[in-house]
mmCIF file of C-alpha atoms and ligand atoms in Angstrom:
data_model
loop_
_atom_site.group_PDB
_atom_site.id
_atom_site.type_symbol
_atom_site.label_atom_id
_atom_site.label_comp_id
_atom_site.label_asym_id
_atom_site.label_seq_id
_atom_site.Cartn_x
_atom_site.Cartn_y
_atom_site.Cartn_z
ATOM 1 C CA UNK F 1 15.051 124.251 -29.085
ATOM 2 C CA UNK F 2 14.678 123.694 -25.331
ATOM 3 C CA UNK F 3 13.148 126.855 -23.913
ATOM 4 C CA UNK F 4 14.349 128.301 -20.663
ATOM 5 C CA UNK F 5 10.777 128.651 -19.387
ATOM 6 C CA UNK F 6 7.327 127.517 -20.470
ATOM 7 C CA UNK F 7 4.448 129.199 -18.592
ATOM 8 C CA UNK F 8 2.591 126.654 -16.463
ATOM 9 C CA UNK F 9 -0.972 125.740 -17.438
ATOM 10 C CA UNK F 10 -3.385 123.192 -15.995
ATOM 11 C CA UNK F 11 -5.999 121.601 -18.243
ATOM 12 C CA UNK F 12 -8.954 122.714 -16.106
ATOM 13 C CA UNK F 13 -8.089 126.393 -16.740
ATOM 14 C CA UNK F 14 -10.100 126.325 -19.979
ATOM 15 C CA UNK F 15 -13.297 125.221 -18.195
ATOM 16 C CA UNK F 16 -12.853 127.593 -15.294
ATOM 17 C CA UNK F 17 -12.283 130.656 -17.482
ATOM 18 C CA UNK F 18 -15.272 129.718 -19.637
ATOM 19 C CA UNK F 19 -17.359 129.597 -16.464
ATOM 20 C CA UNK F 20 -16.199 133.129 -15.486
ATOM 21 C CA UNK F 21 -17.199 134.475 -18.875
ATOM 22 C CA UNK F 22 -20.537 132.650 -18.964
ATOM 23 C CA UNK F 23 -21.494 133.793 -15.454
ATOM 24 C CA UNK F 24 -20.256 137.326 -16.145
ATOM 25 C CA UNK F 25 -18.001 137.138 -13.121
ATOM 26 C CA UNK F 26 -14.790 138.618 -14.426
ATOM 27 C CA UNK F 27 -14.001 141.503 -12.064
ATOM 28 C CA UNK F 28 -11.977 141.312 -8.869
ATOM 29 C CA UNK F 29 -12.730 139.302 -5.727
ATOM 30 C CA UNK F 30 -15.026 136.834 -7.501
ATOM 31 C CA UNK F 31 -15.455 133.128 -6.731
ATOM 32 C CA UNK F 32 -12.045 132.029 -8.062
ATOM 33 C CA UNK F 33 -10.157 134.741 -6.200
ATOM 34 C CA UNK F 34 -11.832 133.482 -3.016
ATOM 35 C CA UNK F 35 -10.903 129.891 -3.838
ATOM 36 C CA UNK F 36 -7.258 130.875 -4.419
ATOM 37 C CA UNK F 37 -7.124 132.890 -1.178
ATOM 38 C CA UNK F 38 -8.626 130.034 0.809
ATOM 39 C CA UNK F 39 -6.337 127.470 -0.796
ATOM 40 C CA UNK F 40 -3.268 129.532 0.093
ATOM 41 C CA UNK F 41 -4.526 130.132 3.644
ATOM 42 C CA UNK F 42 -5.119 126.410 4.144
ATOM 43 C CA UNK F 43 -1.856 125.339 2.564
ATOM 44 C CA UNK F 44 0.417 127.872 4.296
ATOM 45 C CA UNK F 45 -1.444 128.500 7.547
ATOM 46 C CA UNK F 46 -1.318 132.286 7.116
ATOM 47 C CA UNK F 47 -4.056 134.268 8.876
ATOM 48 C CA UNK F 48 -5.085 135.960 5.619
ATOM 49 C CA UNK F 49 -4.212 135.828 1.944
ATOM 50 C CA UNK F 50 -5.169 138.552 -0.522
ATOM 51 C CA UNK F 51 -4.630 137.857 -4.204
ATOM 52 C CA UNK F 52 -3.009 140.820 -5.998
ATOM 53 C CA UNK F 53 -2.153 141.917 -9.523
ATOM 54 C CA UNK F 54 1.533 141.012 -9.016
ATOM 55 C CA UNK F 55 4.185 140.324 -6.414
ATOM 56 C CA UNK F 56 5.428 143.849 -7.082
ATOM 57 C CA UNK F 57 1.995 145.109 -6.040
ATOM 58 C CA UNK F 58 1.851 142.811 -3.015
ATOM 59 C CA UNK F 59 5.147 144.320 -1.854
ATOM 60 C CA UNK F 60 3.860 147.820 -2.574
ATOM 61 C CA UNK F 61 0.753 147.052 -0.543
ATOM 62 C CA UNK F 62 2.932 145.819 2.335
ATOM 63 C CA UNK F 63 4.988 149.022 2.127
ATOM 64 C CA UNK F 64 1.774 151.072 2.277
ATOM 65 C CA UNK F 65 0.856 149.172 5.439
ATOM 66 C CA UNK F 66 3.985 150.309 7.287
ATOM 67 C CA UNK F 67 2.439 152.976 9.482
ATOM 68 C CA UNK F 68 4.960 155.781 9.295
ATOM 69 C CA UNK F 69 7.576 154.990 6.669
ATOM 70 C CA UNK F 70 8.699 158.067 4.754
ATOM 71 C CA UNK F 71 11.565 159.932 3.104
ATOM 72 C CA UNK F 72 14.925 159.072 4.619
ATOM 73 C CA UNK F 73 13.735 155.931 6.379
ATOM 74 C CA UNK F 74 15.694 152.778 5.617
ATOM 75 C CA UNK F 75 14.827 149.247 4.562
ATOM 76 C CA UNK F 76 17.419 146.462 4.649
ATOM 77 C CA UNK F 77 17.471 144.019 1.727
ATOM 78 C CA UNK F 78 19.883 142.155 -0.542
ATOM 79 C CA UNK F 79 21.218 143.799 -3.708
ATOM 80 C CA UNK F 80 21.024 140.441 -5.488
ATOM 81 C CA UNK F 81 17.279 140.529 -6.193
ATOM 82 C CA UNK F 82 14.650 141.685 -8.652
ATOM 83 C CA UNK F 83 13.950 145.431 -8.801
ATOM 84 C CA UNK F 84 10.462 145.093 -7.238
ATOM 85 C CA UNK F 85 11.947 144.315 -3.832
ATOM 86 C CA UNK F 86 13.370 147.833 -3.727
ATOM 87 C CA UNK F 87 10.785 149.722 -5.833
ATOM 88 C CA UNK F 88 7.985 149.259 -3.313
ATOM 89 C CA UNK F 89 9.921 151.179 -0.666
ATOM 90 C CA UNK F 90 11.561 153.708 -2.992
ATOM 91 C CA UNK F 91 8.020 154.760 -3.980
ATOM 92 C CA UNK F 92 7.515 155.788 -0.353
ATOM 93 C CA UNK F 93 10.747 157.761 -0.286
ATOM 94 C CA UNK F 94 12.632 155.176 1.741
ATOM 95 C CA UNK F 95 16.263 154.206 1.127
ATOM 96 C CA UNK F 96 17.072 150.580 0.266
ATOM 97 C CA UNK F 97 20.122 149.584 2.307
ATOM 98 C CA UNK F 98 21.738 146.638 0.582
ATOM 99 C CA UNK F 99 23.725 144.034 2.471
ATOM 100 C CA UNK F 100 25.907 141.300 1.025
ATOM 101 C CA UNK F 101 24.702 137.767 0.292
ATOM 102 C CA UNK F 102 25.955 134.360 1.412
ATOM 103 C CA UNK F 103 27.745 132.603 -1.429
ATOM 104 C CA UNK F 104 26.127 129.229 -0.645
ATOM 105 C CA UNK F 105 22.425 130.126 -0.960
ATOM 106 C CA UNK F 106 22.718 133.578 -2.604
ATOM 107 C CA UNK F 107 20.412 134.814 0.180
ATOM 108 C CA UNK F 108 21.039 137.929 2.271
ATOM 109 C CA UNK F 109 23.722 137.121 4.883
ATOM 110 C CA UNK F 110 21.845 137.189 8.178
ATOM 111 C CA UNK F 111 25.093 137.886 10.043
ATOM 112 C CA UNK F 112 25.470 141.261 8.308
ATOM 113 C CA UNK F 113 21.982 142.618 8.951
ATOM 114 C CA UNK F 114 22.289 143.920 12.487
ATOM 115 C CA UNK F 115 25.327 146.097 11.683
ATOM 116 C CA UNK F 116 23.237 147.819 8.977
ATOM 117 C CA UNK F 117 20.445 148.808 11.388
ATOM 118 C CA UNK F 118 20.268 152.547 12.184
ATOM 119 C CA UNK F 119 17.780 154.876 13.917
ATOM 120 C CA UNK F 120 16.001 155.205 10.566
ATOM 121 C CA UNK F 121 15.596 151.487 9.824
ATOM 122 C CA UNK F 122 11.942 150.427 9.517
ATOM 123 C CA UNK F 123 11.961 147.030 7.884
ATOM 124 C CA UNK F 124 13.942 144.013 6.721
ATOM 125 C CA UNK F 125 13.080 142.353 3.408
ATOM 126 C CA UNK F 126 14.551 138.854 3.083
ATOM 127 C CA UNK F 127 14.353 137.394 -0.428
ATOM 128 C CA UNK F 128 14.113 133.603 -0.562
ATOM 129 C CA UNK F 129 16.232 133.065 -3.644
ATOM 130 C CA UNK F 130 15.368 130.016 -5.776
ATOM 131 C CA UNK F 131 12.714 129.061 -3.218
ATOM 132 C CA UNK F 132 15.405 128.293 -0.609
ATOM 133 C CA UNK F 133 14.704 129.985 2.716
ATOM 134 C CA UNK F 134 16.772 132.726 4.309
ATOM 135 C CA UNK F 135 17.941 132.083 7.883
ATOM 136 C CA UNK F 136 14.629 133.302 9.291
ATOM 137 C CA UNK F 137 15.169 132.569 13.005
ATOM 138 C CA UNK F 138 18.120 134.982 13.083
ATOM 139 C CA UNK F 139 16.318 137.567 10.964
ATOM 140 C CA UNK F 140 13.185 137.494 13.145
ATOM 141 C CA UNK F 141 15.310 137.835 16.292
ATOM 142 C CA UNK F 142 17.037 140.937 14.940
ATOM 143 C CA UNK F 143 13.708 142.420 13.836
ATOM 144 C CA UNK F 144 12.216 141.839 17.265
ATOM 145 C CA UNK F 145 15.187 143.368 19.068
ATOM 146 C CA UNK F 146 14.935 146.552 16.999
ATOM 147 C CA UNK F 147 11.162 146.724 16.525
ATOM 148 C CA UNK F 148 11.328 146.241 12.743
ATOM 149 C CA UNK F 149 8.718 144.885 10.345
ATOM 150 C CA UNK F 150 9.702 141.860 8.246
ATOM 151 C CA UNK F 151 8.353 141.547 4.710
ATOM 152 C CA UNK F 152 9.334 138.298 3.006
ATOM 153 C CA UNK F 153 9.854 138.475 -0.728
ATOM 154 C CA UNK F 154 8.655 134.916 -1.305
ATOM 155 C CA UNK F 155 8.027 135.482 -5.033
ATOM 156 C CA UNK F 156 9.964 132.282 -5.740
ATOM 157 C CA UNK F 157 8.980 130.489 -2.543
ATOM 158 C CA UNK F 158 5.458 129.144 -3.072
ATOM 159 C CA UNK F 159 5.354 125.590 -1.580
ATOM 160 C CA UNK F 160 8.738 126.031 0.146
ATOM 161 C CA UNK F 161 9.278 125.861 3.902
ATOM 162 C CA UNK F 162 11.688 126.826 6.664
ATOM 163 C CA UNK F 163 11.746 124.551 9.722
ATOM 164 C CA UNK F 164 8.245 123.343 8.922
ATOM 165 C CA UNK F 165 6.751 126.784 8.273
ATOM 166 C CA UNK F 166 5.651 127.921 4.820
ATOM 167 C CA UNK F 167 7.716 130.752 3.332
ATOM 168 C CA UNK F 168 5.751 133.980 3.371
ATOM 169 C CA UNK F 169 4.160 133.220 6.751
ATOM 170 C CA UNK F 170 7.089 133.900 9.091
ATOM 171 C CA UNK F 171 7.478 137.676 8.756
ATOM 172 C CA UNK F 172 4.661 140.180 9.284
ATOM 173 C CA UNK F 173 3.933 140.017 5.554
ATOM 174 C CA UNK F 174 4.825 137.629 2.750
ATOM 175 C CA UNK F 175 4.675 138.291 -0.994
ATOM 176 C CA UNK F 176 4.079 135.585 -3.620
ATOM 177 C CA UNK F 177 4.410 135.933 -7.385
ATOM 178 C CA UNK F 178 2.230 134.211 -9.960
ATOM 179 C CA UNK F 179 4.068 135.667 -12.936
ATOM 180 C CA UNK F 180 4.496 133.318 -15.894
ATOM 181 C CA UNK F 181 8.104 132.609 -14.915
ATOM 182 C CA UNK F 182 7.131 131.297 -11.488
ATOM 183 C CA UNK F 183 6.055 127.805 -10.347
ATOM 184 C CA UNK F 184 2.325 128.656 -10.458
ATOM 185 C CA UNK F 185 1.023 131.377 -12.696
ATOM 186 C CA UNK F 186 -1.906 133.569 -13.620
ATOM 187 C CA UNK F 187 0.013 135.490 -16.286
ATOM 188 C CA UNK F 188 0.515 138.479 -14.043
ATOM 189 C CA UNK F 189 -0.415 138.121 -10.403
ATOM 190 C CA UNK F 190 0.649 137.686 -6.829
ATOM 191 C CA UNK F 191 -0.565 137.481 -3.262
ATOM 192 C CA UNK F 192 -0.041 139.225 0.035
ATOM 193 C CA UNK F 193 0.099 136.915 3.060
ATOM 194 C CA UNK F 194 -0.762 138.599 6.342
ATOM 195 C CA UNK F 195 0.475 136.907 9.516
ATOM 196 C CA UNK F 196 -1.461 138.915 12.118
ATOM 197 C CA UNK F 197 -5.211 139.414 12.146
ATOM 198 C CA UNK F 198 -4.704 143.031 13.307
ATOM 199 C CA UNK F 199 -3.234 143.989 9.902
ATOM 200 C CA UNK F 200 -5.999 142.486 7.783
ATOM 201 C CA UNK F 201 -8.536 145.324 7.844
ATOM 202 C CA UNK F 202 -6.096 148.036 6.678
ATOM 203 C CA UNK F 203 -4.719 145.713 3.983
ATOM 204 C CA UNK F 204 -8.219 145.118 2.599
ATOM 205 C CA UNK F 205 -8.895 148.848 2.610
ATOM 206 C CA UNK F 206 -5.685 149.861 0.835
ATOM 207 C CA UNK F 207 -6.129 147.083 -1.731
ATOM 208 C CA UNK F 208 -9.675 148.384 -2.450
ATOM 209 C CA UNK F 209 -8.765 151.997 -3.322
ATOM 210 C CA UNK F 210 -8.818 153.100 0.318
ATOM 211 C CA UNK F 211 -12.447 152.044 0.817
ATOM 212 C CA UNK F 212 -14.098 149.531 3.127
ATOM 213 C CA UNK F 213 -15.780 147.809 0.190
ATOM 214 C CA UNK F 214 -14.547 144.352 1.304
ATOM 215 C CA UNK F 215 -16.560 144.715 4.517
ATOM 216 C CA UNK F 216 -19.565 145.894 2.493
ATOM 217 C CA UNK F 217 -19.370 142.823 0.216
ATOM 218 C CA UNK F 218 -19.386 140.609 3.286
ATOM 219 C CA UNK F 219 -22.534 142.368 4.503
ATOM 220 C CA UNK F 220 -20.802 143.760 7.589
ATOM 221 C CA UNK F 221 -21.788 147.359 6.749
ATOM 222 C CA UNK F 222 -24.617 148.758 4.612
ATOM 223 C CA UNK F 223 -22.636 151.227 2.513
ATOM 224 C CA UNK F 224 -18.962 151.672 1.776
ATOM 225 C CA UNK F 225 -16.894 154.810 1.878
ATOM 226 C CA UNK F 226 -13.410 156.253 1.403
ATOM 227 C CA UNK F 227 -11.491 155.961 4.648
ATOM 228 C CA UNK F 228 -7.763 155.818 3.842
ATOM 229 C CA UNK F 229 -5.266 156.190 0.985
ATOM 230 C CA UNK F 230 -5.185 153.213 -1.304
ATOM 231 C CA UNK F 231 -4.873 151.801 -4.772
ATOM 232 C CA UNK F 232 -6.291 148.959 -6.849
ATOM 233 C CA UNK F 233 -4.536 145.652 -6.417
ATOM 234 C CA UNK F 234 -7.348 143.238 -7.372
ATOM 235 C CA UNK F 235 -6.771 140.862 -10.262
ATOM 236 C CA UNK F 236 -9.600 139.860 -12.599
ATOM 237 C CA UNK F 237 -11.329 136.643 -11.562
ATOM 238 C CA UNK F 238 -10.405 135.166 -14.973
ATOM 239 C CA UNK F 239 -6.756 135.289 -13.979
ATOM 240 C CA UNK F 240 -7.598 133.716 -10.639
ATOM 241 C CA UNK F 241 -9.484 130.937 -12.484
ATOM 242 C CA UNK F 242 -6.363 130.208 -14.540
ATOM 243 C CA UNK F 243 -4.303 130.010 -11.342
ATOM 244 C CA UNK F 244 -6.788 127.944 -9.362
ATOM 245 C CA UNK F 245 -6.593 125.097 -11.872
ATOM 246 C CA UNK F 246 -2.878 124.834 -11.027
ATOM 247 C CA UNK F 247 -3.326 125.130 -7.269
ATOM 248 C CA UNK F 248 -5.602 122.097 -7.407
ATOM 249 C CA UNK F 249 -2.696 120.039 -8.758
ATOM 250 C CA UNK F 250 0.056 121.930 -6.931
ATOM 251 C CA UNK F 251 1.504 118.827 -5.250
ATOM 252 C CA UNK F 252 1.878 117.025 -8.560
ATOM 253 C CA UNK F 253 3.441 120.100 -10.212
ATOM 254 C CA UNK F 254 5.831 120.522 -7.284
ATOM 255 C CA UNK F 255 6.935 116.893 -7.451
ATOM 256 C CA UNK F 256 7.533 117.113 -11.199
ATOM 257 C CA UNK F 257 9.761 120.175 -10.709
ATOM 258 C CA UNK F 258 11.664 118.548 -7.859
ATOM 259 C CA UNK F 259 12.211 115.421 -9.965
ATOM 260 C CA UNK F 260 13.863 117.568 -12.675
ATOM 261 C CA UNK F 261 15.877 119.449 -10.060
ATOM 262 C CA UNK F 262 17.137 116.221 -8.480
ATOM 263 C CA UNK F 263 17.982 114.763 -11.869
ATOM 264 C CA UNK F 264 20.046 117.847 -12.744
ATOM 265 C CA UNK F 265 21.783 117.611 -9.384
ATOM 266 C CA UNK F 266 22.705 113.922 -9.663
ATOM 267 C CA UNK F 267 23.740 114.275 -13.297
ATOM 268 C CA UNK F 268 26.011 117.241 -12.669
ATOM 269 C CA UNK F 269 27.445 116.140 -9.337
ATOM 270 C CA UNK F 270 30.541 114.521 -10.884
ATOM 271 C CA UNK F 271 31.398 117.870 -12.542
ATOM 272 C CA UNK F 272 31.005 119.614 -9.194
ATOM 273 C CA UNK F 273 33.084 116.942 -7.436
ATOM 274 C CA UNK F 274 35.792 117.513 -10.028
ATOM 275 C CA UNK F 275 35.769 121.207 -9.117
ATOM 276 C CA UNK F 276 34.559 122.414 -12.541
ATOM 277 C CA UNK F 277 31.264 123.950 -11.409
ATOM 278 C CA UNK F 278 29.327 124.603 -8.208
ATOM 279 C CA UNK F 279 25.816 123.350 -7.470
ATOM 280 C CA UNK F 280 23.029 124.943 -5.388
ATOM 281 C CA UNK F 281 23.070 124.464 -1.614
ATOM 282 C CA UNK F 282 19.902 123.735 0.386
ATOM 283 C CA UNK F 283 20.618 124.180 4.116
ATOM 284 C CA UNK F 284 19.202 121.803 6.701
ATOM 285 C CA UNK F 285 15.660 122.693 7.729
ATOM 286 C CA UNK F 286 14.838 124.155 4.304
ATOM 287 C CA UNK F 287 12.388 122.413 2.004
ATOM 288 C CA UNK F 288 12.584 123.943 -1.469
ATOM 289 C CA UNK F 289 10.230 123.864 -4.445
ATOM 290 C CA UNK F 290 12.539 123.293 -7.415
ATOM 291 C CA UNK F 291 11.900 126.851 -8.563
ATOM 292 C CA UNK F 292 15.162 127.032 -10.460
ATOM 293 C CA UNK F 293 18.244 125.013 -11.210
ATOM 294 C CA UNK F 294 21.423 127.035 -11.423
ATOM 295 C CA UNK F 295 25.090 126.219 -11.642
ATOM 296 C CA UNK F 296 28.090 128.434 -10.993
ATOM 297 C CA UNK F 297 30.866 128.704 -13.532
ATOM 298 C CA UNK F 298 34.428 129.851 -12.789
ATOM 299 C CA UNK F 299 33.744 133.432 -13.874
ATOM 300 C CA UNK F 300 31.724 135.648 -16.199
ATOM 301 C CA UNK F 301 33.871 134.789 -19.235
ATOM 302 C CA UNK F 302 33.317 131.076 -18.847
ATOM 303 C CA UNK F 303 29.603 131.694 -18.300
ATOM 304 C CA UNK F 304 29.286 133.654 -21.567
ATOM 305 C CA UNK F 305 31.044 130.835 -23.449
ATOM 306 C CA UNK F 306 28.776 128.226 -21.887
ATOM 307 C CA UNK F 307 25.599 130.192 -22.737
ATOM 308 C CA UNK F 308 26.763 130.450 -26.382
ATOM 309 C CA UNK F 309 27.731 126.799 -26.471
ATOM 310 C CA UNK F 310 24.370 125.665 -25.075
ATOM 311 C CA UNK F 311 22.562 127.906 -27.541
ATOM 312 C CA UNK F 312 24.405 126.205 -30.434
ATOM 313 C CA UNK F 313 23.028 122.968 -29.003
ATOM 314 C CA UNK F 314 19.477 124.334 -28.962
ATOM 315 C CA UNK F 315 19.351 125.026 -25.213
ATOM 316 C CA UNK F 316 18.364 128.409 -23.808
ATOM 317 C CA UNK F 317 19.999 129.333 -20.503
ATOM 318 C CA UNK F 318 19.910 132.705 -18.753
ATOM 319 C CA UNK F 319 21.530 134.660 -15.960
ATOM 320 C CA UNK F 320 20.304 137.349 -13.545
ATOM 321 C CA UNK F 321 20.411 139.689 -11.520
ATOM 322 C CA UNK F 322 22.576 142.709 -12.188
ATOM 323 C CA UNK F 323 23.098 143.724 -8.522
ATOM 324 C CA UNK F 324 20.736 146.588 -7.703
ATOM 325 C CA UNK F 325 23.437 148.755 -6.109
ATOM 326 C CA UNK F 326 25.317 148.865 -9.413
ATOM 327 C CA UNK F 327 22.239 149.950 -11.440
ATOM 328 C CA UNK F 328 21.525 153.660 -12.072
ATOM 329 C CA UNK F 329 18.387 153.671 -9.879
ATOM 330 C CA UNK F 330 20.146 151.690 -7.166
ATOM 331 C CA UNK F 331 22.889 154.295 -7.014
ATOM 332 C CA UNK F 332 20.375 157.109 -6.972
ATOM 333 C CA UNK F 333 18.001 155.719 -4.334
ATOM 334 C CA UNK F 334 19.976 153.214 -2.277
ATOM 335 C CA UNK F 335 23.291 152.437 -0.667
ATOM 336 C CA UNK F 336 25.343 149.336 0.009
ATOM 337 C CA UNK F 337 26.239 148.759 3.628
ATOM 338 C CA UNK F 338 29.609 147.106 4.211
ATOM 339 C CA UNK F 339 31.696 145.273 1.658
ATOM 340 C CA UNK F 340 30.447 143.710 -1.590
ATOM 341 C CA UNK F 341 32.385 140.476 -1.178
ATOM 342 C CA UNK F 342 29.989 138.085 -2.852
ATOM 343 C CA UNK F 343 27.049 139.931 -4.449
ATOM 344 C CA UNK F 344 28.810 140.993 -7.652
ATOM 345 C CA UNK F 345 31.274 138.121 -7.854
ATOM 346 C CA UNK F 346 28.744 135.336 -7.359
ATOM 347 C CA UNK F 347 26.062 136.957 -9.544
ATOM 348 C CA UNK F 348 28.560 136.944 -12.430
ATOM 349 C CA UNK F 349 29.076 133.184 -12.074
ATOM 350 C CA UNK F 350 25.445 132.126 -11.852
ATOM 351 C CA UNK F 351 23.736 130.441 -14.801
ATOM 352 C CA UNK F 352 20.134 129.198 -14.820
ATOM 353 C CA UNK F 353 19.338 126.060 -16.813
ATOM 354 C CA UNK F 354 15.877 125.337 -18.312
ATOM 355 C CA UNK F 355 13.283 124.585 -15.648
ATOM 356 C CA UNK F 356 9.531 124.399 -16.028
ATOM 357 C CA UNK F 357 6.528 122.173 -15.396
ATOM 358 C CA UNK F 358 6.566 119.735 -18.292
ATOM 359 C CA UNK F 359 10.346 119.621 -18.810
ATOM 360 C CA UNK F 360 11.170 115.995 -19.648
ATOM 361 C CA UNK F 361 13.762 113.718 -18.068
ATOM 362 C CA UNK F 362 15.382 113.138 -21.473
ATOM 363 C CA UNK F 363 15.696 116.885 -21.924
ATOM 364 C CA UNK F 364 17.392 117.253 -18.535
ATOM 365 C CA UNK F 365 19.768 114.437 -19.470
ATOM 366 C CA UNK F 366 20.553 116.067 -22.814
ATOM 367 C CA UNK F 367 21.206 119.456 -21.174
ATOM 368 C CA UNK F 368 23.515 117.840 -18.612
ATOM 369 C CA UNK F 369 25.366 115.970 -21.373
ATOM 370 C CA UNK F 370 25.956 119.252 -23.197
ATOM 371 C CA UNK F 371 27.225 120.947 -20.008
ATOM 372 C CA UNK F 372 29.559 117.999 -19.371
ATOM 373 C CA UNK F 373 30.784 118.080 -22.969
ATOM 374 C CA UNK F 374 31.575 121.782 -22.615
ATOM 375 C CA UNK F 375 33.797 121.040 -19.638
ATOM 376 C CA UNK F 376 35.463 118.234 -21.633
HETATM 377 C C1 PLP K 1 9.413 137.515 -9.908
HETATM 378 C C2 PLP K 1 9.917 138.252 -8.727
HETATM 379 C C3 PLP K 1 9.329 139.437 -8.284
HETATM 380 C C4 PLP K 1 8.244 140.140 -9.041
HETATM 381 O O1 PLP K 1 7.111 139.402 -9.258
HETATM 382 P P1 PLP K 1 5.921 140.011 -10.169
HETATM 383 O O2 PLP K 1 4.781 139.117 -9.859
HETATM 384 O O3 PLP K 1 6.393 139.913 -11.590
HETATM 385 O O4 PLP K 1 5.687 141.408 -9.757
HETATM 386 C C5 PLP K 1 9.803 140.022 -7.136
HETATM 387 N N1 PLP K 1 10.825 139.485 -6.444
HETATM 388 C C6 PLP K 1 11.440 138.359 -6.841
HETATM 389 C C7 PLP K 1 12.565 137.797 -6.032
HETATM 390 C C8 PLP K 1 11.015 137.709 -8.002
HETATM 391 O O5 PLP K 1 11.632 136.596 -8.409
#
């Protein structure tokens, strides 16, 4: 059976975790957390990176950093995304306002954002689907014009770029995921990227239960105290150790993923040229990270048949997302602005093929052969 995903692991993880245990450094903000933060800062150029317990929590932390967001305020985002994108703001009483996606990249359509802005709008949350960037220049312009905060959901965008800038570093805040389904993993984990130095102190405080303990650890003050609301978003250093082993070989892992992605693309191009399926689109100026390889079938019926057919051939393929505005919580907490031209229709056509670090060329070839056979 070819699995859909295999959690990434780098050999050194065993040594690094052993070291944590031996040195009794297993709580948060230990040596490996620092190494991960510094690696991400160096690699992306962000002013500050704070490792978190998940991307969901990084987004929650960003939402807690919005100075005055509250009940009735609005946050613009796509409906074609994971629930976390919306949850973080719903927890603060805000209303997710969903706008339609572009059918080519499945990203929020930047041309529809401005019409959704109202007096109550506080933030825009672009989601870089499949590690392919949203049209950030346009989004940042709109945000600036209306004084809105931009929080990038870059859960899938680690090692991707937009016009030479790392995803997660363009908006005020960027959120990475290190869940086991992502390109680099610590089981459960994430990171908050902070663009502006002025936001760092509050972020550290909220992440540390509302205390200034981070300053205390750095020796900047001689005792720490409770100074704001907060929560606990620090992962154990053992998880960070597991992740750090992968960050050290991130280039190699990225290239391996891209090689699989390119092989899928070349292999399936004839089917796309014949009009049987559609392939992912990567706009000019976007460098992606091979996070996922998806195809689009004619419709949901054909997709179901293809999933079953691949399964009979020992290949696991999956689809996602059920658009948030059609889910019970989405209907209760959010609203869709404008017309749902593409969100539902395109989400029903999308099928993700196996993609993980360690997937072999022969496996990609076999999967492509089975897809081609299905289309006769
Ligand atoms: C995976 C994912 C998340 C959630 O990440 P966690 O680390 O599991 O909290 C959020 N948004 C998107 C787009 C994702 O793909």
